[in-house]
Short mmCIF file of C-alpha atoms and ligand atoms in Angstrom, two decimals:
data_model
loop_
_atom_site.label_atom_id
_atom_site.label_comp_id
_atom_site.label_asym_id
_atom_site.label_seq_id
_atom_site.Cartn_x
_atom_site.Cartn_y
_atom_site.Cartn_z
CA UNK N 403 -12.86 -3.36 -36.95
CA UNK N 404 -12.64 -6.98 -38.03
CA UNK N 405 -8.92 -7.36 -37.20
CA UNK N 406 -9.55 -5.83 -34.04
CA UNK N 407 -12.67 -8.39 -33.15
CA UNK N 408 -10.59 -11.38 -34.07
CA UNK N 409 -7.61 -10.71 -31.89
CA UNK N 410 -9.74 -9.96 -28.97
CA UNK N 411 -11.60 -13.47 -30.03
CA UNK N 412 -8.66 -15.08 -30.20
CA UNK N 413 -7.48 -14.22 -26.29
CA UNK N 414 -10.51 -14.59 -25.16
CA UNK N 415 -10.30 -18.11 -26.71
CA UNK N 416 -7.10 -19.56 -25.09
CA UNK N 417 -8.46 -19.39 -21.14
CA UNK N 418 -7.30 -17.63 -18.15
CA UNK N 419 -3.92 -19.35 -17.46
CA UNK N 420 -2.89 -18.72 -21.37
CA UNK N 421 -4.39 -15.49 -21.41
CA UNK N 422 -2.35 -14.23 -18.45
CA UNK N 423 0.75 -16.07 -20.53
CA UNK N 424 0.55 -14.29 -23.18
CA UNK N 425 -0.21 -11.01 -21.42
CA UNK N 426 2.89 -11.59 -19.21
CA UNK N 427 4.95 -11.88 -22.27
CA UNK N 428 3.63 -8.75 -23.96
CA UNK N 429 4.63 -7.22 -21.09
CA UNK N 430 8.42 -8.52 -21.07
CA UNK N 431 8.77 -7.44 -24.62
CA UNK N 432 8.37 -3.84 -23.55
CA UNK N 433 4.69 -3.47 -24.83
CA UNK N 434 3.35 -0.61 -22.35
CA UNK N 435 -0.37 -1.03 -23.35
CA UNK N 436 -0.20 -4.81 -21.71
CA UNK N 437 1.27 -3.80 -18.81
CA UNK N 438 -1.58 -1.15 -18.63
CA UNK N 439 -3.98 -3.76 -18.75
CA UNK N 440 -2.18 -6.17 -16.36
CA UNK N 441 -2.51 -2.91 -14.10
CA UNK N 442 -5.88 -2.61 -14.69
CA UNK N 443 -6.50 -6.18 -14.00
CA UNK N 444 -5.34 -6.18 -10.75
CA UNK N 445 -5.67 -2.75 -9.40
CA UNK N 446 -8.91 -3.32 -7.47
CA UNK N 447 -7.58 -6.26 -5.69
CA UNK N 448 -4.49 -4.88 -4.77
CA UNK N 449 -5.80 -1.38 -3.94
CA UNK N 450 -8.59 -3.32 -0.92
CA UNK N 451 -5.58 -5.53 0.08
CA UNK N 452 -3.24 -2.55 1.05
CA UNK N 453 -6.65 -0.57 2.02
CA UNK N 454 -7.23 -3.32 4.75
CA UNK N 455 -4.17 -4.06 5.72
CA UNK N 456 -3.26 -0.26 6.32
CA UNK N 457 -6.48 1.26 6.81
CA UNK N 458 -5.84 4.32 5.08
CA UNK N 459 -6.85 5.60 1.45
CA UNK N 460 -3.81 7.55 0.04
CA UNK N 461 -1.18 5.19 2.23
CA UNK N 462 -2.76 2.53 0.04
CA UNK N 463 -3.12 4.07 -3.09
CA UNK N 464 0.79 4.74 -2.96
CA UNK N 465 1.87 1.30 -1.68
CA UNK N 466 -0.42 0.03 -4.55
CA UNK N 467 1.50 2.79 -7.22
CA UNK N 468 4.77 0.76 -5.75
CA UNK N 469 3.28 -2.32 -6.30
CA UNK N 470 2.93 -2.00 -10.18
CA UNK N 471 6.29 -0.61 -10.22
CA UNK N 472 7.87 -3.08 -8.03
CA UNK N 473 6.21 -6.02 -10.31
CA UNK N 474 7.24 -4.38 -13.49
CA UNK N 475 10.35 -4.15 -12.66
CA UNK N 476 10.73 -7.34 -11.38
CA UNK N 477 8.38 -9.52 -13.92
CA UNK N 478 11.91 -10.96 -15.53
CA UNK N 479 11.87 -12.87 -12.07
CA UNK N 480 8.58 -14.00 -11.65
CA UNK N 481 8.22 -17.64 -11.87
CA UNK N 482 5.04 -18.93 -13.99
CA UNK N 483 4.47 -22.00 -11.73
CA UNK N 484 2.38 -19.64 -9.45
CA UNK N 485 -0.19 -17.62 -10.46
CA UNK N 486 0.76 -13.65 -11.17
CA UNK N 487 -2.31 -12.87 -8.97
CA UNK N 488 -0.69 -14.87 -5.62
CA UNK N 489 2.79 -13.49 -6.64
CA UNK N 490 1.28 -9.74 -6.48
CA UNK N 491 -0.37 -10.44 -3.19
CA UNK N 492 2.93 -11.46 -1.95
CA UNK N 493 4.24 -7.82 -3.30
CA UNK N 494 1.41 -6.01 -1.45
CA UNK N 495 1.73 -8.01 1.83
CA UNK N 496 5.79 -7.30 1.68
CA UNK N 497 5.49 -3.57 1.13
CA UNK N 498 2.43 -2.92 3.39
CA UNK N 499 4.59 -4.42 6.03
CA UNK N 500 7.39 -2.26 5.92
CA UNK N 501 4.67 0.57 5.52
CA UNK N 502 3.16 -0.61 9.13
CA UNK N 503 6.51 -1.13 11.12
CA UNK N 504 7.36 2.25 10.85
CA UNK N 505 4.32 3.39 11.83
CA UNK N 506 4.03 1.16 14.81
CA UNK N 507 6.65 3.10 15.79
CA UNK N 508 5.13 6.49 15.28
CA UNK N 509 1.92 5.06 16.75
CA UNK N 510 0.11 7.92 15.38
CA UNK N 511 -1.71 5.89 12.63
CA UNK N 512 -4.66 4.88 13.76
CA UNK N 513 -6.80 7.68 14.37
CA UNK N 514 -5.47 9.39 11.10
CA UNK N 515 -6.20 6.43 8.88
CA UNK N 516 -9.71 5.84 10.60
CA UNK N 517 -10.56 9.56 10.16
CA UNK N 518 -9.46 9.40 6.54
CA UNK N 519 -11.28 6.39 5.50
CA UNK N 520 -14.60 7.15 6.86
CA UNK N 521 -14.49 10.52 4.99
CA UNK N 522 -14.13 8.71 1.71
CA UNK N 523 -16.40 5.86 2.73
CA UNK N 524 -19.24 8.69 3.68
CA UNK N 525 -19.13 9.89 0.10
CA UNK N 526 -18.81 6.35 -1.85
CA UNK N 527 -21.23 4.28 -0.06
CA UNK N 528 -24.04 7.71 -0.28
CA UNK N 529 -23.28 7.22 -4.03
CA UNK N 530 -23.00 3.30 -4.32
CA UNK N 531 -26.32 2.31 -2.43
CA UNK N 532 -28.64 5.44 -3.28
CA UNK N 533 -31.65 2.51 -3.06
CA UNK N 534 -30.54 2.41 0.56
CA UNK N 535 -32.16 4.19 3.50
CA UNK N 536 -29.72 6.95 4.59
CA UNK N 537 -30.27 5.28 7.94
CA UNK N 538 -28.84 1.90 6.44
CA UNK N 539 -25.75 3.52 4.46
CA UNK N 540 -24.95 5.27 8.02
CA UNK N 541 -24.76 2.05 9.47
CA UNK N 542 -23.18 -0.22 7.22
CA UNK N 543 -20.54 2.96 6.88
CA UNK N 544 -20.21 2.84 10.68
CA UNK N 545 -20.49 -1.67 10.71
CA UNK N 546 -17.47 -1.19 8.01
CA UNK N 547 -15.16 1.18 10.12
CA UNK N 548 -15.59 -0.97 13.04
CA UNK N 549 -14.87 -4.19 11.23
CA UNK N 550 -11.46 -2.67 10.01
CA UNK N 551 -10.37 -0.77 13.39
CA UNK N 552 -10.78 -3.89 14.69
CA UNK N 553 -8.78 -5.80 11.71
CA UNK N 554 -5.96 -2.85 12.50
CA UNK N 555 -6.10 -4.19 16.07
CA UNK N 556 -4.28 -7.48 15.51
CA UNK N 557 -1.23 -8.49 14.20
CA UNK N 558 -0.42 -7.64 10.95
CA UNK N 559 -0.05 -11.24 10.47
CA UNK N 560 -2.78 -12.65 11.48
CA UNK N 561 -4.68 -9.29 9.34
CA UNK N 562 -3.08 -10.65 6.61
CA UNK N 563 -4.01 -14.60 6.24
CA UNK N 564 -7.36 -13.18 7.37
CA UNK N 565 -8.01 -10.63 4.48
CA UNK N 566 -6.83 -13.13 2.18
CA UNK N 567 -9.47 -15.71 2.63
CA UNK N 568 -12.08 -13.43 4.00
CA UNK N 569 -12.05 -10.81 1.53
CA UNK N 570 -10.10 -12.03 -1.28
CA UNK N 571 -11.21 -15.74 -1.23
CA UNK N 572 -7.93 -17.42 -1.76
CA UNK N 573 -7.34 -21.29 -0.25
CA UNK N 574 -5.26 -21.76 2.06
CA UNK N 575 -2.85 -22.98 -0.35
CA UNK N 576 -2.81 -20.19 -2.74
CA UNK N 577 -1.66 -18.05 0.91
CA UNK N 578 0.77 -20.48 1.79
CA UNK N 579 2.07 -19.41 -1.69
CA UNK N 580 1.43 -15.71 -0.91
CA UNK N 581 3.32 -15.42 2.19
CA UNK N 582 5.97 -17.86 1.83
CA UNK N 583 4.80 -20.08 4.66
CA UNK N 584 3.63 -23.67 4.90
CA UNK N 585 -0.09 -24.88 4.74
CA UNK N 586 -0.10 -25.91 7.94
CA UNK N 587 1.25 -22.75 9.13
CA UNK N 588 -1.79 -20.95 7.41
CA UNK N 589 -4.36 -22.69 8.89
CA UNK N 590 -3.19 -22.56 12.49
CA UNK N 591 -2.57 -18.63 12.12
CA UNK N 592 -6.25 -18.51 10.07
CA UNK N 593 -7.75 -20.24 13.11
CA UNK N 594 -6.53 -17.69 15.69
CA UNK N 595 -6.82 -14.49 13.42
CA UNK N 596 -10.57 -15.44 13.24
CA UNK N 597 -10.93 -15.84 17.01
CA UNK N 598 -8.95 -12.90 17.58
CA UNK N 599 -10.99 -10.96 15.53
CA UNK N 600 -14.22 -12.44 17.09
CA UNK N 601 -12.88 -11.11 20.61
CA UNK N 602 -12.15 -8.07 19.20
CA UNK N 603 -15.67 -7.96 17.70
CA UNK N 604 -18.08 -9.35 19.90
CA UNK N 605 -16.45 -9.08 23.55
CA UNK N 606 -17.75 -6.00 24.63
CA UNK N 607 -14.46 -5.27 27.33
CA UNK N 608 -12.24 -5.67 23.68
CA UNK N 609 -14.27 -3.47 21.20
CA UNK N 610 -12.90 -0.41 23.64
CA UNK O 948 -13.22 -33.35 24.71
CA UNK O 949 -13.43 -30.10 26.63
CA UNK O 950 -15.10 -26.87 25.05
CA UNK O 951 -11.71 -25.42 24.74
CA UNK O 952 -10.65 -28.18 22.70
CA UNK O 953 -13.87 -27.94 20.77
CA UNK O 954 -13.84 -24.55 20.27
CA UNK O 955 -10.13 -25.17 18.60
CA UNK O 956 -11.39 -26.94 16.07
CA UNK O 957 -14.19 -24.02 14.80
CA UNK O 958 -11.82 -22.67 12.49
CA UNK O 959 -11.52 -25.97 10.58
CA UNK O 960 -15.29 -26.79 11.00
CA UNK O 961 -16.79 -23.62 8.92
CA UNK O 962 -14.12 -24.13 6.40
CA UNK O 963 -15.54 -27.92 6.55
CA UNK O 964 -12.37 -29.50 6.72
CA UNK O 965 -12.94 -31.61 9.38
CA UNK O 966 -12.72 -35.51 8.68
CA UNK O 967 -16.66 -36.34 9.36
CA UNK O 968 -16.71 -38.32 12.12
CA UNK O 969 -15.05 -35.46 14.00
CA UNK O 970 -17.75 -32.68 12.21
CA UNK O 971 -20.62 -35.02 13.96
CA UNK O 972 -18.92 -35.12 17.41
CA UNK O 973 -19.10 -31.04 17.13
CA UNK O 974 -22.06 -30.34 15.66
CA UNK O 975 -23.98 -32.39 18.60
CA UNK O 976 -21.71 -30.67 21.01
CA UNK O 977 -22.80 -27.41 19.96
CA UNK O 978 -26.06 -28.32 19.86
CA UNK O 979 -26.31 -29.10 23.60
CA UNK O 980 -23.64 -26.16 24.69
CA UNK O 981 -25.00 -22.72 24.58
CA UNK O 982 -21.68 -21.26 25.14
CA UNK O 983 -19.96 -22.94 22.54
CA UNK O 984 -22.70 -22.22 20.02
CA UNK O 985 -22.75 -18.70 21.20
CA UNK O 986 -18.85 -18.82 20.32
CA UNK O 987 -19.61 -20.69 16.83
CA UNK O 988 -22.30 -18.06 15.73
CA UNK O 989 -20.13 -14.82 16.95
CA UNK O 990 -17.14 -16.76 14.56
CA UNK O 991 -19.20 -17.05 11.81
CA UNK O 992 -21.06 -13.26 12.05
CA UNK O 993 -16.97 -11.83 12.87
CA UNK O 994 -16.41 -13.71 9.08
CA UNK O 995 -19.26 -12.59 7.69
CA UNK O 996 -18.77 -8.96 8.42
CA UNK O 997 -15.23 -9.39 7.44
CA UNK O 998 -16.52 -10.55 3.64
CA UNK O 999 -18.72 -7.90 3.67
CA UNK O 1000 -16.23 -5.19 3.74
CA UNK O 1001 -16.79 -3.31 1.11
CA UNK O 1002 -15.03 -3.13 -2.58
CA UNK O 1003 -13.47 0.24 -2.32
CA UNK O 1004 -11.59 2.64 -5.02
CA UNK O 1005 -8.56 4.74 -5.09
CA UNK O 1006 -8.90 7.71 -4.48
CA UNK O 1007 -6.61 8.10 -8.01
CA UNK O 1008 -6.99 5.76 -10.83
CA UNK O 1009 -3.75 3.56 -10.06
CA UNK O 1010 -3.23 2.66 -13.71
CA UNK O 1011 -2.84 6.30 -14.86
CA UNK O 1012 -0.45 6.94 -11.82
CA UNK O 1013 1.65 4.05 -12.87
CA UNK O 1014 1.92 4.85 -16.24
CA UNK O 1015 2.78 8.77 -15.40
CA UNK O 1016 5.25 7.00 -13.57
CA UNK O 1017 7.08 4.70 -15.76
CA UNK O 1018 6.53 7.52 -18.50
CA UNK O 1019 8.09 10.16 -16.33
CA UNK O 1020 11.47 7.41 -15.89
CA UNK O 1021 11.45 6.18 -19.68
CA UNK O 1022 11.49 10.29 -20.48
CA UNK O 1023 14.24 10.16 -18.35
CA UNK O 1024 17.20 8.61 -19.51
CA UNK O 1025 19.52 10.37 -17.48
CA UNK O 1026 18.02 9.10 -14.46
CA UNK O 1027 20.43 5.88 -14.27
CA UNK O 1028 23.82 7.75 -14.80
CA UNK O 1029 21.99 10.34 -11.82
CA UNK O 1030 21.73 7.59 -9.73
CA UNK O 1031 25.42 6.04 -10.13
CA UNK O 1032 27.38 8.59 -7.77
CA UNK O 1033 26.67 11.74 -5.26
CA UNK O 1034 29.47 13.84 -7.03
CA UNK O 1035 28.56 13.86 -10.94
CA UNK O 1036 25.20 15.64 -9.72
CA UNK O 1037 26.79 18.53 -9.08
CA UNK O 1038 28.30 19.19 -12.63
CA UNK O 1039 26.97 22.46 -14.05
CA UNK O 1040 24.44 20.47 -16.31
CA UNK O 1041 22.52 20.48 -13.71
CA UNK O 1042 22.61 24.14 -12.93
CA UNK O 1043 21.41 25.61 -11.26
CA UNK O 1044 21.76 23.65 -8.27
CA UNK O 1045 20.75 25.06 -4.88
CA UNK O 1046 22.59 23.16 -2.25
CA UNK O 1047 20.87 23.16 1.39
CA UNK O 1048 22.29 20.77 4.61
CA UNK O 1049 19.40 20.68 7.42
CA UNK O 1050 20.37 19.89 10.88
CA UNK O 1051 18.39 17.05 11.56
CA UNK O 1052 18.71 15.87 15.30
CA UNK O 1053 22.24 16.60 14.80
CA UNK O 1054 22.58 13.96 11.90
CA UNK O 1055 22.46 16.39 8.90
CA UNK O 1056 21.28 15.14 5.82
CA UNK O 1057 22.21 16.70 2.55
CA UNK O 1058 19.71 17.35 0.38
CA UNK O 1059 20.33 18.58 -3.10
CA UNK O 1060 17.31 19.70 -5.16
CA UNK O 1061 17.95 19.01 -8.90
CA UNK O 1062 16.85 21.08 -11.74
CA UNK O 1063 16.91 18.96 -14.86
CA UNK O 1064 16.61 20.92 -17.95
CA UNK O 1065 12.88 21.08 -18.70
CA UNK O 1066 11.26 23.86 -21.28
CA UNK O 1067 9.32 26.09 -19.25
CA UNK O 1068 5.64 24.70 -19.31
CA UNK O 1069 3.16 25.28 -22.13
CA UNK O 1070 -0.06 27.08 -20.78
CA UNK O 1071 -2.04 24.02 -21.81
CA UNK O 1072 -0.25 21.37 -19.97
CA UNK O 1073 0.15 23.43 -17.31
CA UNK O 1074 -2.15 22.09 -14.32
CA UNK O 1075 0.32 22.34 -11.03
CA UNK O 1076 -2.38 19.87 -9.40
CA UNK O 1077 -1.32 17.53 -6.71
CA UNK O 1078 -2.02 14.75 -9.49
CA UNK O 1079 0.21 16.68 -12.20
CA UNK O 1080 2.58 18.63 -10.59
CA UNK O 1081 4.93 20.52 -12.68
CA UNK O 1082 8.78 20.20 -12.91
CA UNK O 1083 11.03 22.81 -12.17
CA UNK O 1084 11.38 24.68 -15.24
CA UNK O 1085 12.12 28.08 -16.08
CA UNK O 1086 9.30 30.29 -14.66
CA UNK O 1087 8.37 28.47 -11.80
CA UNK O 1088 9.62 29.10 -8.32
CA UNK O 1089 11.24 26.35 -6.33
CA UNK O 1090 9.02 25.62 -3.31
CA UNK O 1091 11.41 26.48 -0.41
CA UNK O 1092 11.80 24.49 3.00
CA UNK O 1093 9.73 25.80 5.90
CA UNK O 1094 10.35 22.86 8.11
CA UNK O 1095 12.74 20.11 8.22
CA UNK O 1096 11.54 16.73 9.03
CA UNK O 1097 12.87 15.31 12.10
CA UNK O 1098 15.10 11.99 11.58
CA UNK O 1099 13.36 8.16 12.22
CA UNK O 1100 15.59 6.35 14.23
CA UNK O 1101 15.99 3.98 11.35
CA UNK O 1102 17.60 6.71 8.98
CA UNK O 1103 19.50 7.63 11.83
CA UNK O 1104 21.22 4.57 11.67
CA UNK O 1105 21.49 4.11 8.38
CA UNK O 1106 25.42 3.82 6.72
CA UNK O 1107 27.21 7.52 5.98
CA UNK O 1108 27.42 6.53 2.59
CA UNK O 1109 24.33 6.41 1.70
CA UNK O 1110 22.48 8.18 -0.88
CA UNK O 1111 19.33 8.34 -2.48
CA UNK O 1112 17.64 9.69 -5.08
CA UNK O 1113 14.15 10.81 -4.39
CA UNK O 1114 10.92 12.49 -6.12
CA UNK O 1115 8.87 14.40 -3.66
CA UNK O 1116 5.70 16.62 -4.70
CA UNK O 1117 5.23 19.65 -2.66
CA UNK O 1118 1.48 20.34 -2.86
CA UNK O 1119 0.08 23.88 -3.01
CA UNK O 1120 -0.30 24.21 0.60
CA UNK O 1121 3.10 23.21 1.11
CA UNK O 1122 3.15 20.14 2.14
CA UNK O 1123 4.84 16.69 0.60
CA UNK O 1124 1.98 14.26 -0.64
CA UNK O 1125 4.19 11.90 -2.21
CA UNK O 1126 7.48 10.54 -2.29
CA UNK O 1127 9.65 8.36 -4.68
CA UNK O 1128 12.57 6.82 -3.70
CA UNK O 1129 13.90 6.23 -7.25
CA UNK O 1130 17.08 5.08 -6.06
CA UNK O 1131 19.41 4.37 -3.43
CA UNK O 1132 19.32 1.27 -0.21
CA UNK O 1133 15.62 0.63 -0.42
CA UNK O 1134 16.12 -0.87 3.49
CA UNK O 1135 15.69 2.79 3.84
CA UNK O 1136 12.87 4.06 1.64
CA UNK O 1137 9.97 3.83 4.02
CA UNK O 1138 11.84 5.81 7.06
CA UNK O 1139 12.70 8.17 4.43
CA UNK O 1140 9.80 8.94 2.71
CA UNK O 1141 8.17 8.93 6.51
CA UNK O 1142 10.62 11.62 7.13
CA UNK O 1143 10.50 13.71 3.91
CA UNK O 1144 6.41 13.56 4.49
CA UNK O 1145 7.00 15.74 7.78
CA UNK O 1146 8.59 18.28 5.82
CA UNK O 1147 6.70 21.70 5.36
CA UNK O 1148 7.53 24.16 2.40
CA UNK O 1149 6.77 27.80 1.27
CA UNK O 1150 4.96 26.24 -2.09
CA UNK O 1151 5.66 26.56 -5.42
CA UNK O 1152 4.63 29.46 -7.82
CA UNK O 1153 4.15 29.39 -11.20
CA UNK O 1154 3.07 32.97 -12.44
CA UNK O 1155 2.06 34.00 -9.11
CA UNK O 1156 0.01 31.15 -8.31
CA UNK O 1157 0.85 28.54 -5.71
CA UNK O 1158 1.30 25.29 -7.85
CA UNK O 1159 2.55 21.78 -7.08
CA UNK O 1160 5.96 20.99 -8.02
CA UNK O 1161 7.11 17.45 -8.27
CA UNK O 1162 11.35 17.62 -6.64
CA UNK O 1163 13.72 15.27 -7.53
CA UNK O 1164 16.61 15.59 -4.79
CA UNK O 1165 19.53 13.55 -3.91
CA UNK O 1166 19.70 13.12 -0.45
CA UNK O 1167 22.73 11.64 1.70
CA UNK O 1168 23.99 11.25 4.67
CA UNK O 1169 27.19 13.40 5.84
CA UNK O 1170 29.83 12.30 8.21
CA UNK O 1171 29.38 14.59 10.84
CA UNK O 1172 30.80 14.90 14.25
CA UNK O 1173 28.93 15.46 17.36
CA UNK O 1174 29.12 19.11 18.74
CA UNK O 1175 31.48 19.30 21.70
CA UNK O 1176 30.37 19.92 24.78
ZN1 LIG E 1286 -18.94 -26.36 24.84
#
């Protein structure tokens, strides 16, 4: 299809920032099929966020369901000085935290979501690294759960500046952006999220 | 500088954002104090592992779920005038509409299951999966309430004239995998959909077989008076 070729040439041509533009503005005109691909864009990233923040497959597949909906609904509002990605990350932070306070106060989540996630990891990482030994895929499944119990042991806070330069990559800048919070801010809370999680890691009276 | 105050400044160091006068001064004290370079290696493995998570997948596509959804509201156009007041729900258009009040730590809740006016499902559609759960339409029986969910403090405390309109799916086995608060003081929609979540039902049939069934209710609080004692 020639049409076709040149109108996928012709996206591809205009860079990231424009490309995201113009996406953003298929989407405000209605066009379903661009938000479908704005979902599809991002649904990875904001799928692992709410995974480690909340530890728990299906409590992050729905947050991330909400997530979509939340930033269609509210793309009228969405200023194009930031970049959509740190304005989604905001979403996902906001709605994983009202996820977590109410279960802090159920504090029945833990186990649960632990349970949960190494049933699904078991499966995934047997099919993802069949070159493995089964003796490494049994302990990078086991290195993995006790990476994020111990991520669900500190504050959600902290969990959250840490995921988003650990495991997402952003600067501190693009989190400042993300959470609403100054620079400075970031990098103070980054410094004692990573020593928190170091105690939590390698102190051997914290791990239990 | 004491290792304390060294040991401050890690954070900065692997990100190398120290100025470099201050990057030399740690480096050699690191070099000639085991504990802090203990502390420095343990930082780095902690970030390591942390990167090293790995790239996981829903357990659903997302995209198809969020289109279902946004397909299910556009299909939907009554769903704005439903969400204006409690009372115009109750209009016969809706019938038939079962009305049930549960007793929920003495704060009783009013939930009103809604039947919109669906054609009873074609055999090939049909799935009454946990991912596609059918409507209520003709031919399929209503899951009914086993057990009511208890109240979160937060509901409890939540305005008497509240009300919210809510999509729930009760699974085959009876129990609610998801809910939707589609409208209605969204302060309230994670204490709610905590609460729905503990509910248990007799499931859904659909020609004898247990199916899921996806329940749009309208749920609000009642002014209600303590029992006398
Ligand atoms: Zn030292």
């Amino acid at each position: 299809m020639a049409a076709g070729e040149f109108a996928i040439a012709s996206v591809e041509s205009l860079g990231a920032a424009a490309a995201e533009r113009s996406l953003l503005a298929q989407c405000r005109g209605g066009d379903a099929a661009a938000f479908a691909r704005l979902v599809s864009l991002h649904e990875t990233m904001v799928f692992n966020l709410a995974l480690r923040m909340l530890g728990n497959p299906d409590e992050a597949r729905d947050v991330s369901q909400d997530v979509f909906l939340q930033v269609y609904r509210t793309l009228g509002r969405f200023e194009e000085r930031s970049a959509l990605r740190t304005w989604i990350y905001r979403i996902v932070v906001n709605l994983c935290r009202n996820r977590r306070r109410l279960w802090m106060r159920r504090k029945r989540d833990r186990s649960v979501g632990l349970e949960q996630l190494s049933a699904r990891d078991e499966s995934q990482l047997a099919q993802a690294r069949r070159g493995d030994s089964p003796y490494d895929a049994v302990r990078r499944r086991e290195q993995a759960e006790r990476v994020q119990k111990a991520l669900l042991a500190i504050s959600f806070d902290h969990r959250a500046v840490l995921v988003l330069r650990e495991v997402e990559g952003l600067t501190c800048e693009e989190i400042a952006h993300s959470l609403g919070i100054a620079e400075g801010t970031v990098k103070s809370r980054l410094a004692r999220a990573r020593e928190a999680l170091r105690a939590r890691l390698c102190t051997p009276e914290a791990a239990r | 500088m004491s290792c304390r105050d060294v040991r401050a400044l890690f954070s900065e160091y692997l990100d190398g954002e120290l100025a470099p006068a201050h990057a030399r001064f740690l480096s050699r004290h690191v070099e000639s104090c085991p504990d802090c370079r203990l502390h420095l290696d343990q930082l780095r493995d902690t970030l390591e592992l942390v990167a090293g998570l790995p790239r996981e997948s829903s357990p659903e596509p997302i995209a198809v779920r969020v289109r279902e959804r946004l397909e299910l509201e556009s299909r939907r156009p009554a769903l704005r005038e439903l969400l204006r007041p409690a009372r115009p729900l109750l209009r016969p258009r809706f019938a038939p509409v079962a009305v049930a009040a549960f007793c929920l730590m003495a704060l009783p809740i009013l939930m009103v299951p809604i039947r919109p006016t669906v054609p009873a499902p074609a055999e090939s559609l049909l799935s009454g999966s946990e991912s596609r759960p059918l409507a209520l339409a003709p031919g399929v029986l209503a899951p009914r309430l086993t057990a009511s969910a208890e109240l979160d403090d937060a509901l409890a405390g939540a305005p008497a004239d509240r009300t919210w309109f809510v999509e729930t799916v009760v699974t085959r086995d009876g129990r609610v995998s998801a809910v939707r608060v589609l409208g209605g003081d969204s302060a309230y929609a994670a204490p709610l959909a905590y609460a729905l979540r503990q509910e248990r039902f007799e499931p859904g049939r659909f020609q004898g077989r247990p199916v899921a069934v996806s329940l749009y209710r309208l749920i609000s609080r009642t002014e209600v008076r303590a029992p006398q004692t």
